[in-house]
CSV table of C-alpha atoms in Angstrom, one decimal:
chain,number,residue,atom,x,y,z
B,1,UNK,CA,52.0,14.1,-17.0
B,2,UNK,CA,48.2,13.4,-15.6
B,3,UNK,CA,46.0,15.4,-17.1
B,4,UNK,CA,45.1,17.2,-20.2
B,5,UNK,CA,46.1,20.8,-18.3
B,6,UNK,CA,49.7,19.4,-18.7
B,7,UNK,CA,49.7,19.4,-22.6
B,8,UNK,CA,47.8,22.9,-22.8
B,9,UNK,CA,49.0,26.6,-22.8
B,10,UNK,CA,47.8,28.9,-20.5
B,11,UNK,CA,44.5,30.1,-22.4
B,12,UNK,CA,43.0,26.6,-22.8
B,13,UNK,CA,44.4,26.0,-26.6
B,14,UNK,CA,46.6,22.4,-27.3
B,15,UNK,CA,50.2,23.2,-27.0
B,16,UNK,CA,51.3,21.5,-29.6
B,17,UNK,CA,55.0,21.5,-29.6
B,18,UNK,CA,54.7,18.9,-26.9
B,19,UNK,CA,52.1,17.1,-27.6
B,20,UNK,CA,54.0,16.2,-31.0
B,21,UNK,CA,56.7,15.3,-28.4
B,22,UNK,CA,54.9,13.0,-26.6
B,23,UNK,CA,52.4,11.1,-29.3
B,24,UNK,CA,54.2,12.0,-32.4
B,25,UNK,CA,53.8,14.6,-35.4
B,26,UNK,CA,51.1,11.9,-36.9
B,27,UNK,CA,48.7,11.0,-33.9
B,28,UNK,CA,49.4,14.8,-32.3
B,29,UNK,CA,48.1,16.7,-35.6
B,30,UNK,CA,44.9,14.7,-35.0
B,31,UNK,CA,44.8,15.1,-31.0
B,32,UNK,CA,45.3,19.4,-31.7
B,33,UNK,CA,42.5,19.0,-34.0
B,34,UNK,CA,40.1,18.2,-31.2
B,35,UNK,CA,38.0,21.5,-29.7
B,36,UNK,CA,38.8,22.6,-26.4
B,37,UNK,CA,36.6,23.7,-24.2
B,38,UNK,CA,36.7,27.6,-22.6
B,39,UNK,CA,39.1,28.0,-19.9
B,40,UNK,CA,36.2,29.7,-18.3
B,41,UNK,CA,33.5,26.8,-18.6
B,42,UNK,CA,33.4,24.8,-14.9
B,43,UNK,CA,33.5,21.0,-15.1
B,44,UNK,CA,30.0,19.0,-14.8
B,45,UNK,CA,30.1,15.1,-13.6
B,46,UNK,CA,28.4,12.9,-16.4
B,47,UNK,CA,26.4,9.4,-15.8
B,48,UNK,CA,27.8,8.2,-18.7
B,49,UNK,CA,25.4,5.0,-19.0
B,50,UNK,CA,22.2,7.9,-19.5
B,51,UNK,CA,22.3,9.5,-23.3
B,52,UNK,CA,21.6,12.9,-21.2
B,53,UNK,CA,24.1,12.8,-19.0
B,54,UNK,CA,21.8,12.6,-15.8
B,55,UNK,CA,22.1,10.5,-12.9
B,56,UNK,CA,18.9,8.8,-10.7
B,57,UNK,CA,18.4,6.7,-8.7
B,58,UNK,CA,16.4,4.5,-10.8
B,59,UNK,CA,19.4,4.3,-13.1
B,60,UNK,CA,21.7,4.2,-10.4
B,61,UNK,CA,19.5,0.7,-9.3
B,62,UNK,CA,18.9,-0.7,-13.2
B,63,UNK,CA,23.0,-0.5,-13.7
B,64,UNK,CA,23.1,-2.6,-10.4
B,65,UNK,CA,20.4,-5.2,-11.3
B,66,UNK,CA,21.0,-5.5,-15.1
B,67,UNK,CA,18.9,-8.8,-15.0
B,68,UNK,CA,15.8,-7.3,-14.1
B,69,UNK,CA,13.4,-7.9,-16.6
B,70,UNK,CA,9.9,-6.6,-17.9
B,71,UNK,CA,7.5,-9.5,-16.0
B,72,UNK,CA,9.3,-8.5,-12.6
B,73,UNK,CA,8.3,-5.0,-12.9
B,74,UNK,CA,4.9,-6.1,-14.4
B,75,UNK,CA,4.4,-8.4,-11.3
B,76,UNK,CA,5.2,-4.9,-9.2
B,77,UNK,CA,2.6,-3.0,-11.0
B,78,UNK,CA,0.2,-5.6,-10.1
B,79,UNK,CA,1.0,-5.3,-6.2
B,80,UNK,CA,0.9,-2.1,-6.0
B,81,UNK,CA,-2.5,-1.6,-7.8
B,82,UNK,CA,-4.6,0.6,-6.7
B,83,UNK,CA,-7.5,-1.8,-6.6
B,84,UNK,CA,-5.6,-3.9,-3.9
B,85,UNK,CA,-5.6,-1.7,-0.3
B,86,UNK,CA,-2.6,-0.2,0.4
B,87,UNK,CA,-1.9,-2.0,3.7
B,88,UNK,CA,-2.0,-5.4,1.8
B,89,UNK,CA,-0.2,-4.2,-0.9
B,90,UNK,CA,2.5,-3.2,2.0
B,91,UNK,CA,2.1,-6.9,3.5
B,92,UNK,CA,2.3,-8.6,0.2
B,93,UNK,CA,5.2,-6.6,-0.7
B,94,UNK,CA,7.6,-7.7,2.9
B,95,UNK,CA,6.6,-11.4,2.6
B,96,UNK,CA,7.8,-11.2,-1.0
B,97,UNK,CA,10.7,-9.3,0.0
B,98,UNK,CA,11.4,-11.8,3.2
B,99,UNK,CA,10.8,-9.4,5.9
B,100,UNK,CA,8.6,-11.3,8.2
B,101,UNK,CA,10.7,-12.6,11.0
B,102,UNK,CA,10.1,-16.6,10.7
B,103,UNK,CA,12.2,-19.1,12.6
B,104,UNK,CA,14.2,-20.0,10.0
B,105,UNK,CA,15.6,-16.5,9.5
B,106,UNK,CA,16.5,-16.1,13.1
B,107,UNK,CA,19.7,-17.3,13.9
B,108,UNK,CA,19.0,-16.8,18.1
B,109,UNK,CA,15.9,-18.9,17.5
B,110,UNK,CA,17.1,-22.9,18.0
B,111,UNK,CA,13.6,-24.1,17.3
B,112,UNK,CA,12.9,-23.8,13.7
B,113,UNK,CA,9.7,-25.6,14.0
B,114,UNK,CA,6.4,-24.5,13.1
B,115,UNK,CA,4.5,-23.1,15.8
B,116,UNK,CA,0.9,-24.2,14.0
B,117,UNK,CA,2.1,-27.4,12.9
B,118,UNK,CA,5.0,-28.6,14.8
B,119,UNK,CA,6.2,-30.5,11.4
B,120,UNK,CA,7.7,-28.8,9.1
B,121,UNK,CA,10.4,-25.6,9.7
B,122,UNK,CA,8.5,-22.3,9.7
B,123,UNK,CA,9.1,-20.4,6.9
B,124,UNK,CA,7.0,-17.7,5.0
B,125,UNK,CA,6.3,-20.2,2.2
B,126,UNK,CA,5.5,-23.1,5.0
B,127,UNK,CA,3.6,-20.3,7.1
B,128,UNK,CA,1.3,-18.7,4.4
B,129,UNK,CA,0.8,-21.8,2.1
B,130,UNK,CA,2.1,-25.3,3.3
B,131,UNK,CA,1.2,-25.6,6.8
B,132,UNK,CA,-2.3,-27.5,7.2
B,133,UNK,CA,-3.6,-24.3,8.8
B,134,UNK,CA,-2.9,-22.2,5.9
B,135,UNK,CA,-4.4,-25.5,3.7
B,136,UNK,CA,-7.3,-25.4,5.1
B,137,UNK,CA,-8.2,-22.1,4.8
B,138,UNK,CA,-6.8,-21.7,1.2
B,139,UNK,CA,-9.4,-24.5,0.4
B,140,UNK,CA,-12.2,-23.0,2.1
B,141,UNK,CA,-11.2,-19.4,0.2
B,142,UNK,CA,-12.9,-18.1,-2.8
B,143,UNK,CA,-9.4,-18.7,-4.5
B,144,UNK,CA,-8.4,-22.1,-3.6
B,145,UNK,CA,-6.0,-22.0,-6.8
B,146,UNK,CA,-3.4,-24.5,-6.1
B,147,UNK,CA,-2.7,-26.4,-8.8
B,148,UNK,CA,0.3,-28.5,-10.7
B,149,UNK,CA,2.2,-25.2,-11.3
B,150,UNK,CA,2.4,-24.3,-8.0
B,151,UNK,CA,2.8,-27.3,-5.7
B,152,UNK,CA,7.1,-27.6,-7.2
B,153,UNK,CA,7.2,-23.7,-6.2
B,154,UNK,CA,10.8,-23.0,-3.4
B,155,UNK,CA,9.6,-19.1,-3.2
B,156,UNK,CA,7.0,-17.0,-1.9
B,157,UNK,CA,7.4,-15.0,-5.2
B,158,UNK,CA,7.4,-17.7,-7.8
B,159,UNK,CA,3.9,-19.4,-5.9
B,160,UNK,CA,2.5,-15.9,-6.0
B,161,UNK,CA,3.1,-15.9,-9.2
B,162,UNK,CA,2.0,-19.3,-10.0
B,163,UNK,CA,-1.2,-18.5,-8.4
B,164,UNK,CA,-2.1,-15.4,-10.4
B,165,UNK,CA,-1.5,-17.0,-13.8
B,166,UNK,CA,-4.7,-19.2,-12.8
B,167,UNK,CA,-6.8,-15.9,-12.0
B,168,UNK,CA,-8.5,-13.9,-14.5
B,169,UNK,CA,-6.9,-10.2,-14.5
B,170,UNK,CA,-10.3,-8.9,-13.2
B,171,UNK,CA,-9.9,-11.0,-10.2
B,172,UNK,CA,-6.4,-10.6,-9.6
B,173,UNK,CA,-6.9,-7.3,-7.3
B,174,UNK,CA,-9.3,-9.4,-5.3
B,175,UNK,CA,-7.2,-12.2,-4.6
B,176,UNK,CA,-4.1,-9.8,-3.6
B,177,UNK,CA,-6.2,-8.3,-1.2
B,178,UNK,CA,-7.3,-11.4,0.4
B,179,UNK,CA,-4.2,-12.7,0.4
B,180,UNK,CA,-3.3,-9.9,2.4
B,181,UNK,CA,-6.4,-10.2,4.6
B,182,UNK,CA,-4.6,-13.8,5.0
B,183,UNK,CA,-1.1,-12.8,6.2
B,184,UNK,CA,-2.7,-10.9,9.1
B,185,UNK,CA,-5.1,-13.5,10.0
B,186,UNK,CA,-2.3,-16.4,10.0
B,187,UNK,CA,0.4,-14.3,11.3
B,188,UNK,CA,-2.0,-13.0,14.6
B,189,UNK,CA,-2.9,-15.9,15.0
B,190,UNK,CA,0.7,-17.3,14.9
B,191,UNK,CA,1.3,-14.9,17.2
B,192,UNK,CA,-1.3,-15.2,19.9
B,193,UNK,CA,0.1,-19.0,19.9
B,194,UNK,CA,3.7,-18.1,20.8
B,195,UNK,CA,3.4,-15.3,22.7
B,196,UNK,CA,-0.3,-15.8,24.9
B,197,UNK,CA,-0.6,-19.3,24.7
B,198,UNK,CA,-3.6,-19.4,22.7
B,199,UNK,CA,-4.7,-22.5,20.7
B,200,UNK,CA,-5.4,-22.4,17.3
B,201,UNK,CA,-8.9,-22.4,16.1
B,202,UNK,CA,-8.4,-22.8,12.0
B,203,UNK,CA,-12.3,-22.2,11.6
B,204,UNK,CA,-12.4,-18.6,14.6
B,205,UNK,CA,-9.2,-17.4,11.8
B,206,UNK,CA,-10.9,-18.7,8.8
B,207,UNK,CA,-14.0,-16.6,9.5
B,208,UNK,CA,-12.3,-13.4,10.9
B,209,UNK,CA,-9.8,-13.3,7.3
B,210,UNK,CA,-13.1,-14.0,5.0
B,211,UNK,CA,-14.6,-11.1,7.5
B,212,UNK,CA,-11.4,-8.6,6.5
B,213,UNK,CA,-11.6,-9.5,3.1
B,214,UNK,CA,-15.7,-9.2,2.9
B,215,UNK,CA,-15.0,-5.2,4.3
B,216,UNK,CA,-12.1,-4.9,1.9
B,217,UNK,CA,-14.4,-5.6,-1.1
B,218,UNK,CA,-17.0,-3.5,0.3
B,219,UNK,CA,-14.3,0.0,1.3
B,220,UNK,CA,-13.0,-1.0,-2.6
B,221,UNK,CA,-16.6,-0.5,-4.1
B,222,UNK,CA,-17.4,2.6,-2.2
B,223,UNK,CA,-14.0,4.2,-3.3
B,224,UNK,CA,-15.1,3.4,-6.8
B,225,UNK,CA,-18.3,5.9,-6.3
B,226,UNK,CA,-17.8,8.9,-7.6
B,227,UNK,CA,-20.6,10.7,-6.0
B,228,UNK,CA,-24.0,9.7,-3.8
B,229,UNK,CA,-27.6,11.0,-4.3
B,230,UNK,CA,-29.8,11.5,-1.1
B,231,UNK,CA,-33.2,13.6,-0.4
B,232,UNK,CA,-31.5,15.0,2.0
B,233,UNK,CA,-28.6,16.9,0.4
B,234,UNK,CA,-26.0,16.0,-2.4
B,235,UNK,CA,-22.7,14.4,-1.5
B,236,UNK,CA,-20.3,16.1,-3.9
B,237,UNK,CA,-17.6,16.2,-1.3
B,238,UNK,CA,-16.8,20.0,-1.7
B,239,UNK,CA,-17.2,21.6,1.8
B,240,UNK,CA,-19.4,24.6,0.7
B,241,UNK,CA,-19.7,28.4,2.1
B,242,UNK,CA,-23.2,27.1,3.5
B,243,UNK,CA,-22.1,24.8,5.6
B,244,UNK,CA,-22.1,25.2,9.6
B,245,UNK,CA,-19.7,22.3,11.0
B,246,UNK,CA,-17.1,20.3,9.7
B,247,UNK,CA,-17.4,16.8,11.6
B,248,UNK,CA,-15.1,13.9,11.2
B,249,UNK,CA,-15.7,10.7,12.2
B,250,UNK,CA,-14.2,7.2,12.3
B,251,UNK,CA,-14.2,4.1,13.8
B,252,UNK,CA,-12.1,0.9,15.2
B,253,UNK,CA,-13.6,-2.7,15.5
B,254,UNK,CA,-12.2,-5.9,17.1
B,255,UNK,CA,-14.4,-8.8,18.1
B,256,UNK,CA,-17.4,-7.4,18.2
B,257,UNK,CA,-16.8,-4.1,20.0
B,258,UNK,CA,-16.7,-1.5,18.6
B,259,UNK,CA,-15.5,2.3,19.3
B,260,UNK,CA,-16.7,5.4,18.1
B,261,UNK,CA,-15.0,8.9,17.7
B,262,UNK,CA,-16.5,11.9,16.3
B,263,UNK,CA,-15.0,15.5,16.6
B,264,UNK,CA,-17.0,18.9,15.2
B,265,UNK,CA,-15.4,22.2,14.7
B,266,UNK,CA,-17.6,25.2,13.5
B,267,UNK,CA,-16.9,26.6,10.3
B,268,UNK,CA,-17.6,30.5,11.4
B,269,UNK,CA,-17.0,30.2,15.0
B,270,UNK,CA,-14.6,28.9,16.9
B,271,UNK,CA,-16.5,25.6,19.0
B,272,UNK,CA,-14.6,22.6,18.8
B,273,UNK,CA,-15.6,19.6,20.8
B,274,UNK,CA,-15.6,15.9,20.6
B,275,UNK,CA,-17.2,12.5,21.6
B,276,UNK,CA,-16.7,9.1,21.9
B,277,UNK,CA,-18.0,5.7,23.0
B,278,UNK,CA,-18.5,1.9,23.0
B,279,UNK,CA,-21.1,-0.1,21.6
B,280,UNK,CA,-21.6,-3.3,19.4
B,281,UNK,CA,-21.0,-3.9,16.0
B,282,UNK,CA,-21.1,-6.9,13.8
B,283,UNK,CA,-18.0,-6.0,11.3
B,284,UNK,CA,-15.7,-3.2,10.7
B,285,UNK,CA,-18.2,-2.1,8.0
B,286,UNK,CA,-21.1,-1.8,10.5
B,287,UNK,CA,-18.9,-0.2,13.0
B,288,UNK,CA,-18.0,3.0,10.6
B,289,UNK,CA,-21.7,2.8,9.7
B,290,UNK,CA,-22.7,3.6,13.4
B,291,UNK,CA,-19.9,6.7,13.7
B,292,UNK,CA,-21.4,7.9,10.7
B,293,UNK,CA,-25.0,8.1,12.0
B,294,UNK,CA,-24.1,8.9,15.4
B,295,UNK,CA,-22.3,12.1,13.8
B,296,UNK,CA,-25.8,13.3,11.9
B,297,UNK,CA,-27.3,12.8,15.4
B,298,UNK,CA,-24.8,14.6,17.5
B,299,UNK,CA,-24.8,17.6,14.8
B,300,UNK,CA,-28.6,17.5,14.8
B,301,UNK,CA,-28.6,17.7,18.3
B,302,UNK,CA,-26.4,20.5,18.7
B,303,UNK,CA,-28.9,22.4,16.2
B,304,UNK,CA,-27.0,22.2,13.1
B,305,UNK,CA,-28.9,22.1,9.7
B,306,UNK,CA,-25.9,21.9,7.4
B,307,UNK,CA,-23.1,19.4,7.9
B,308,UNK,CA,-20.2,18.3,6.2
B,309,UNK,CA,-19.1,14.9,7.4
B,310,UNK,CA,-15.3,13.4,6.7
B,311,UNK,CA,-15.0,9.8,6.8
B,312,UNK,CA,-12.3,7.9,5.1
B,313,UNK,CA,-14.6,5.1,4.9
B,314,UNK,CA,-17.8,5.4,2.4
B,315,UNK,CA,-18.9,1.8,3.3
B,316,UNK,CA,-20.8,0.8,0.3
B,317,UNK,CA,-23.9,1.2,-1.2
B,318,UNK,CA,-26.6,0.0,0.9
B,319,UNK,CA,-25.2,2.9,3.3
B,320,UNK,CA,-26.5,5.6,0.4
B,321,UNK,CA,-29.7,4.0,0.5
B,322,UNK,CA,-30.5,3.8,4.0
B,323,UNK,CA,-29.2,7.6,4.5
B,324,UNK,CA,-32.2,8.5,1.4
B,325,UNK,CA,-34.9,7.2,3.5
B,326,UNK,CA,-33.9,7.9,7.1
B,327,UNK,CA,-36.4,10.5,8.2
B,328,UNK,CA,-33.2,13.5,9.4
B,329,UNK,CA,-33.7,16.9,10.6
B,330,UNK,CA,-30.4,17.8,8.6
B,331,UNK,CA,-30.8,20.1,5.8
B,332,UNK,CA,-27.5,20.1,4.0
B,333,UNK,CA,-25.4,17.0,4.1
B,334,UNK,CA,-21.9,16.6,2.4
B,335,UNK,CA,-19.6,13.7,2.6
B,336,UNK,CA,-16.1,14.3,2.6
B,337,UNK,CA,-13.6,11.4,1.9
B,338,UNK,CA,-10.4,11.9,3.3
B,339,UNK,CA,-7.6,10.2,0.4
B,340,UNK,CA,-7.5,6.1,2.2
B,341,UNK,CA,-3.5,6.0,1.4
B,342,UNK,CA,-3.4,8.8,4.6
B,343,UNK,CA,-5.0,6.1,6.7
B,344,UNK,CA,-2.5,3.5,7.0
């Protein structure tokens, strides 16, 4: 006997006779008392460990990691804010997690030295916080935080941790996204080290993380703007049935170059045509300032009067203000933002 089936007739009912056989007159009166279910009515699988019956994954993971508490999915929340850029938030989240290949998680790799230091072993924790490199620009940062809490700290999680309980929450999004504006910083340079030869220059890496974390700030304000007033037009970011050419722009910026890509496509006709150059630019933010001017100028040239530009950076203020006073031959202007998590 195996099953239920084997103590049931033919239409589904209890057969009783045996089951009093097998558990007794007792316990079998109380068994033959229990509803069956249709003969007709197909089995369903059950999570038992949901009150609905469901399954998910997310259940599926909590009955895994019982021990998971509320502050670790708190401390998630926080990472993945949307005040902190999503490419940091993506950085952040692989250190935590232990995915940047240091020395002393590859076995191949006899040397577990640090490349910066040539003291300690390299790990992420040594790397990103303990090395003198990553000392001295911690110091020099707007959140040189280190404190009693978080000098005893073995893991990158619990000294990230340790160093937001010393924030205020309103600066906690800026930190995360300098720390993420640090990882790069430290691990190119890292890089360039090992792989080119190149020596370290703590103050050349200081200044280009402060300079990521400067345009961070400024990309974060601008996506807080709803909406930008100019004499020129209104930038309510709806393409409307007046407008002539769509034109996209954007813009990539390493040490001090700068290039510049801007593509047009007629709304009613079917021109489609695109340019792009060199030239100089102070910072990433300047940079997608000068594709967004060189756009007006190209569509101005090419006789357009109303223009719809996309650009998935609106830099920051200022920008609105200078557009309100430069003297443009454009009559309509609308600013599109693409949504920024596309652009990673």
């Amino acid at each position: 006997m195996k099953s239920i089936a084997d103590l049931s007739n033919d239409d589904g009912s209890w057969n009783t006779d045996l089951v009093h056989d097998v558990f007794g007159v007792p316990l079998g009166d109380k068994i033959c008392k229990i509803d069956r279910l249709p003969v007709d009515h197909n089995d369903i699988l059950v999570w038992k460990e949901a009150g609905d019956g469901i399954f998910t994954v997310k259940r599926g993971f909590q009955s895994i990691h019982p021990t998971q508490d509320n502050s670790d999915s708190s401390f998630w929340k926080l990472i993945w804010n949307q005040s902190t850029h999503f490419r940091h938030s993506t950085n952040i989240w692989r250190l935590v997690s232990g995915c940047f290949p240091t020395r002393d998680r590859m076995v191949f790799v006899a040397d577990k030295a640090c490349p910066m230091c040539d003291v300690e072993n390299e790990t992420a924790l040594h790397i990103f916080w303990e090395c003198h490199c990553a000392r001295a620009i911690w110091f020099s940062s707007p959140f040189a935080c280190f404190g009693r809490n978080t000098m005893t700290m073995t893991t990158v999680k619990d000294m990230l941790q340790g160093m937001l309980t010393c924030l205020p929450n309103d600066l906690k999004g800026n930190f995360l996204n300098f720390l993420g504006s640090l990882i790069e910083g430290v691990w190119r340079a890292r890089n360039e080290l090992i792989f080119k030869g190149k020596r370290i220059n703590i103050e050349a890496v200081r200044c280009a993380i402060l300079r990521k974390y400067n345009d961070c700030l400024l990309a974060g304000e601008a996506d807080s703007t709803i909406g930008m007033s100019i004499k020129q037009a209104r930038a309510g970011g709806k393409i409307t049935s007046a407008t002539e050419v769509v034109v996209v722009c954007d813009a990539s910026w390493k040490e001090g170059e700068a290039g510049l890509a801007v593509g047009m496509m007629e709304t009613r006709g079917k021109k489609i045509c695109w340019f792009a150059k060199k030239t100089k630019a102070e910072s990433a933010a300047e940079a997608e300032i000068k594709a967004i001017r060189w756009a007006m100028d190209i569509a101005a040239k090419e006789g357009y009067a109303a223009v719809a530009i996309a650009s998935d950076a609106m830099i920051h203020y200022e920008l609105y203000h200078i557009l309100s006073w430069l003297d443009h031959p454009l009559r309509v202007l609308i600013f599109v933002r693409p949504p920024r998590q596309n652009n990673f």
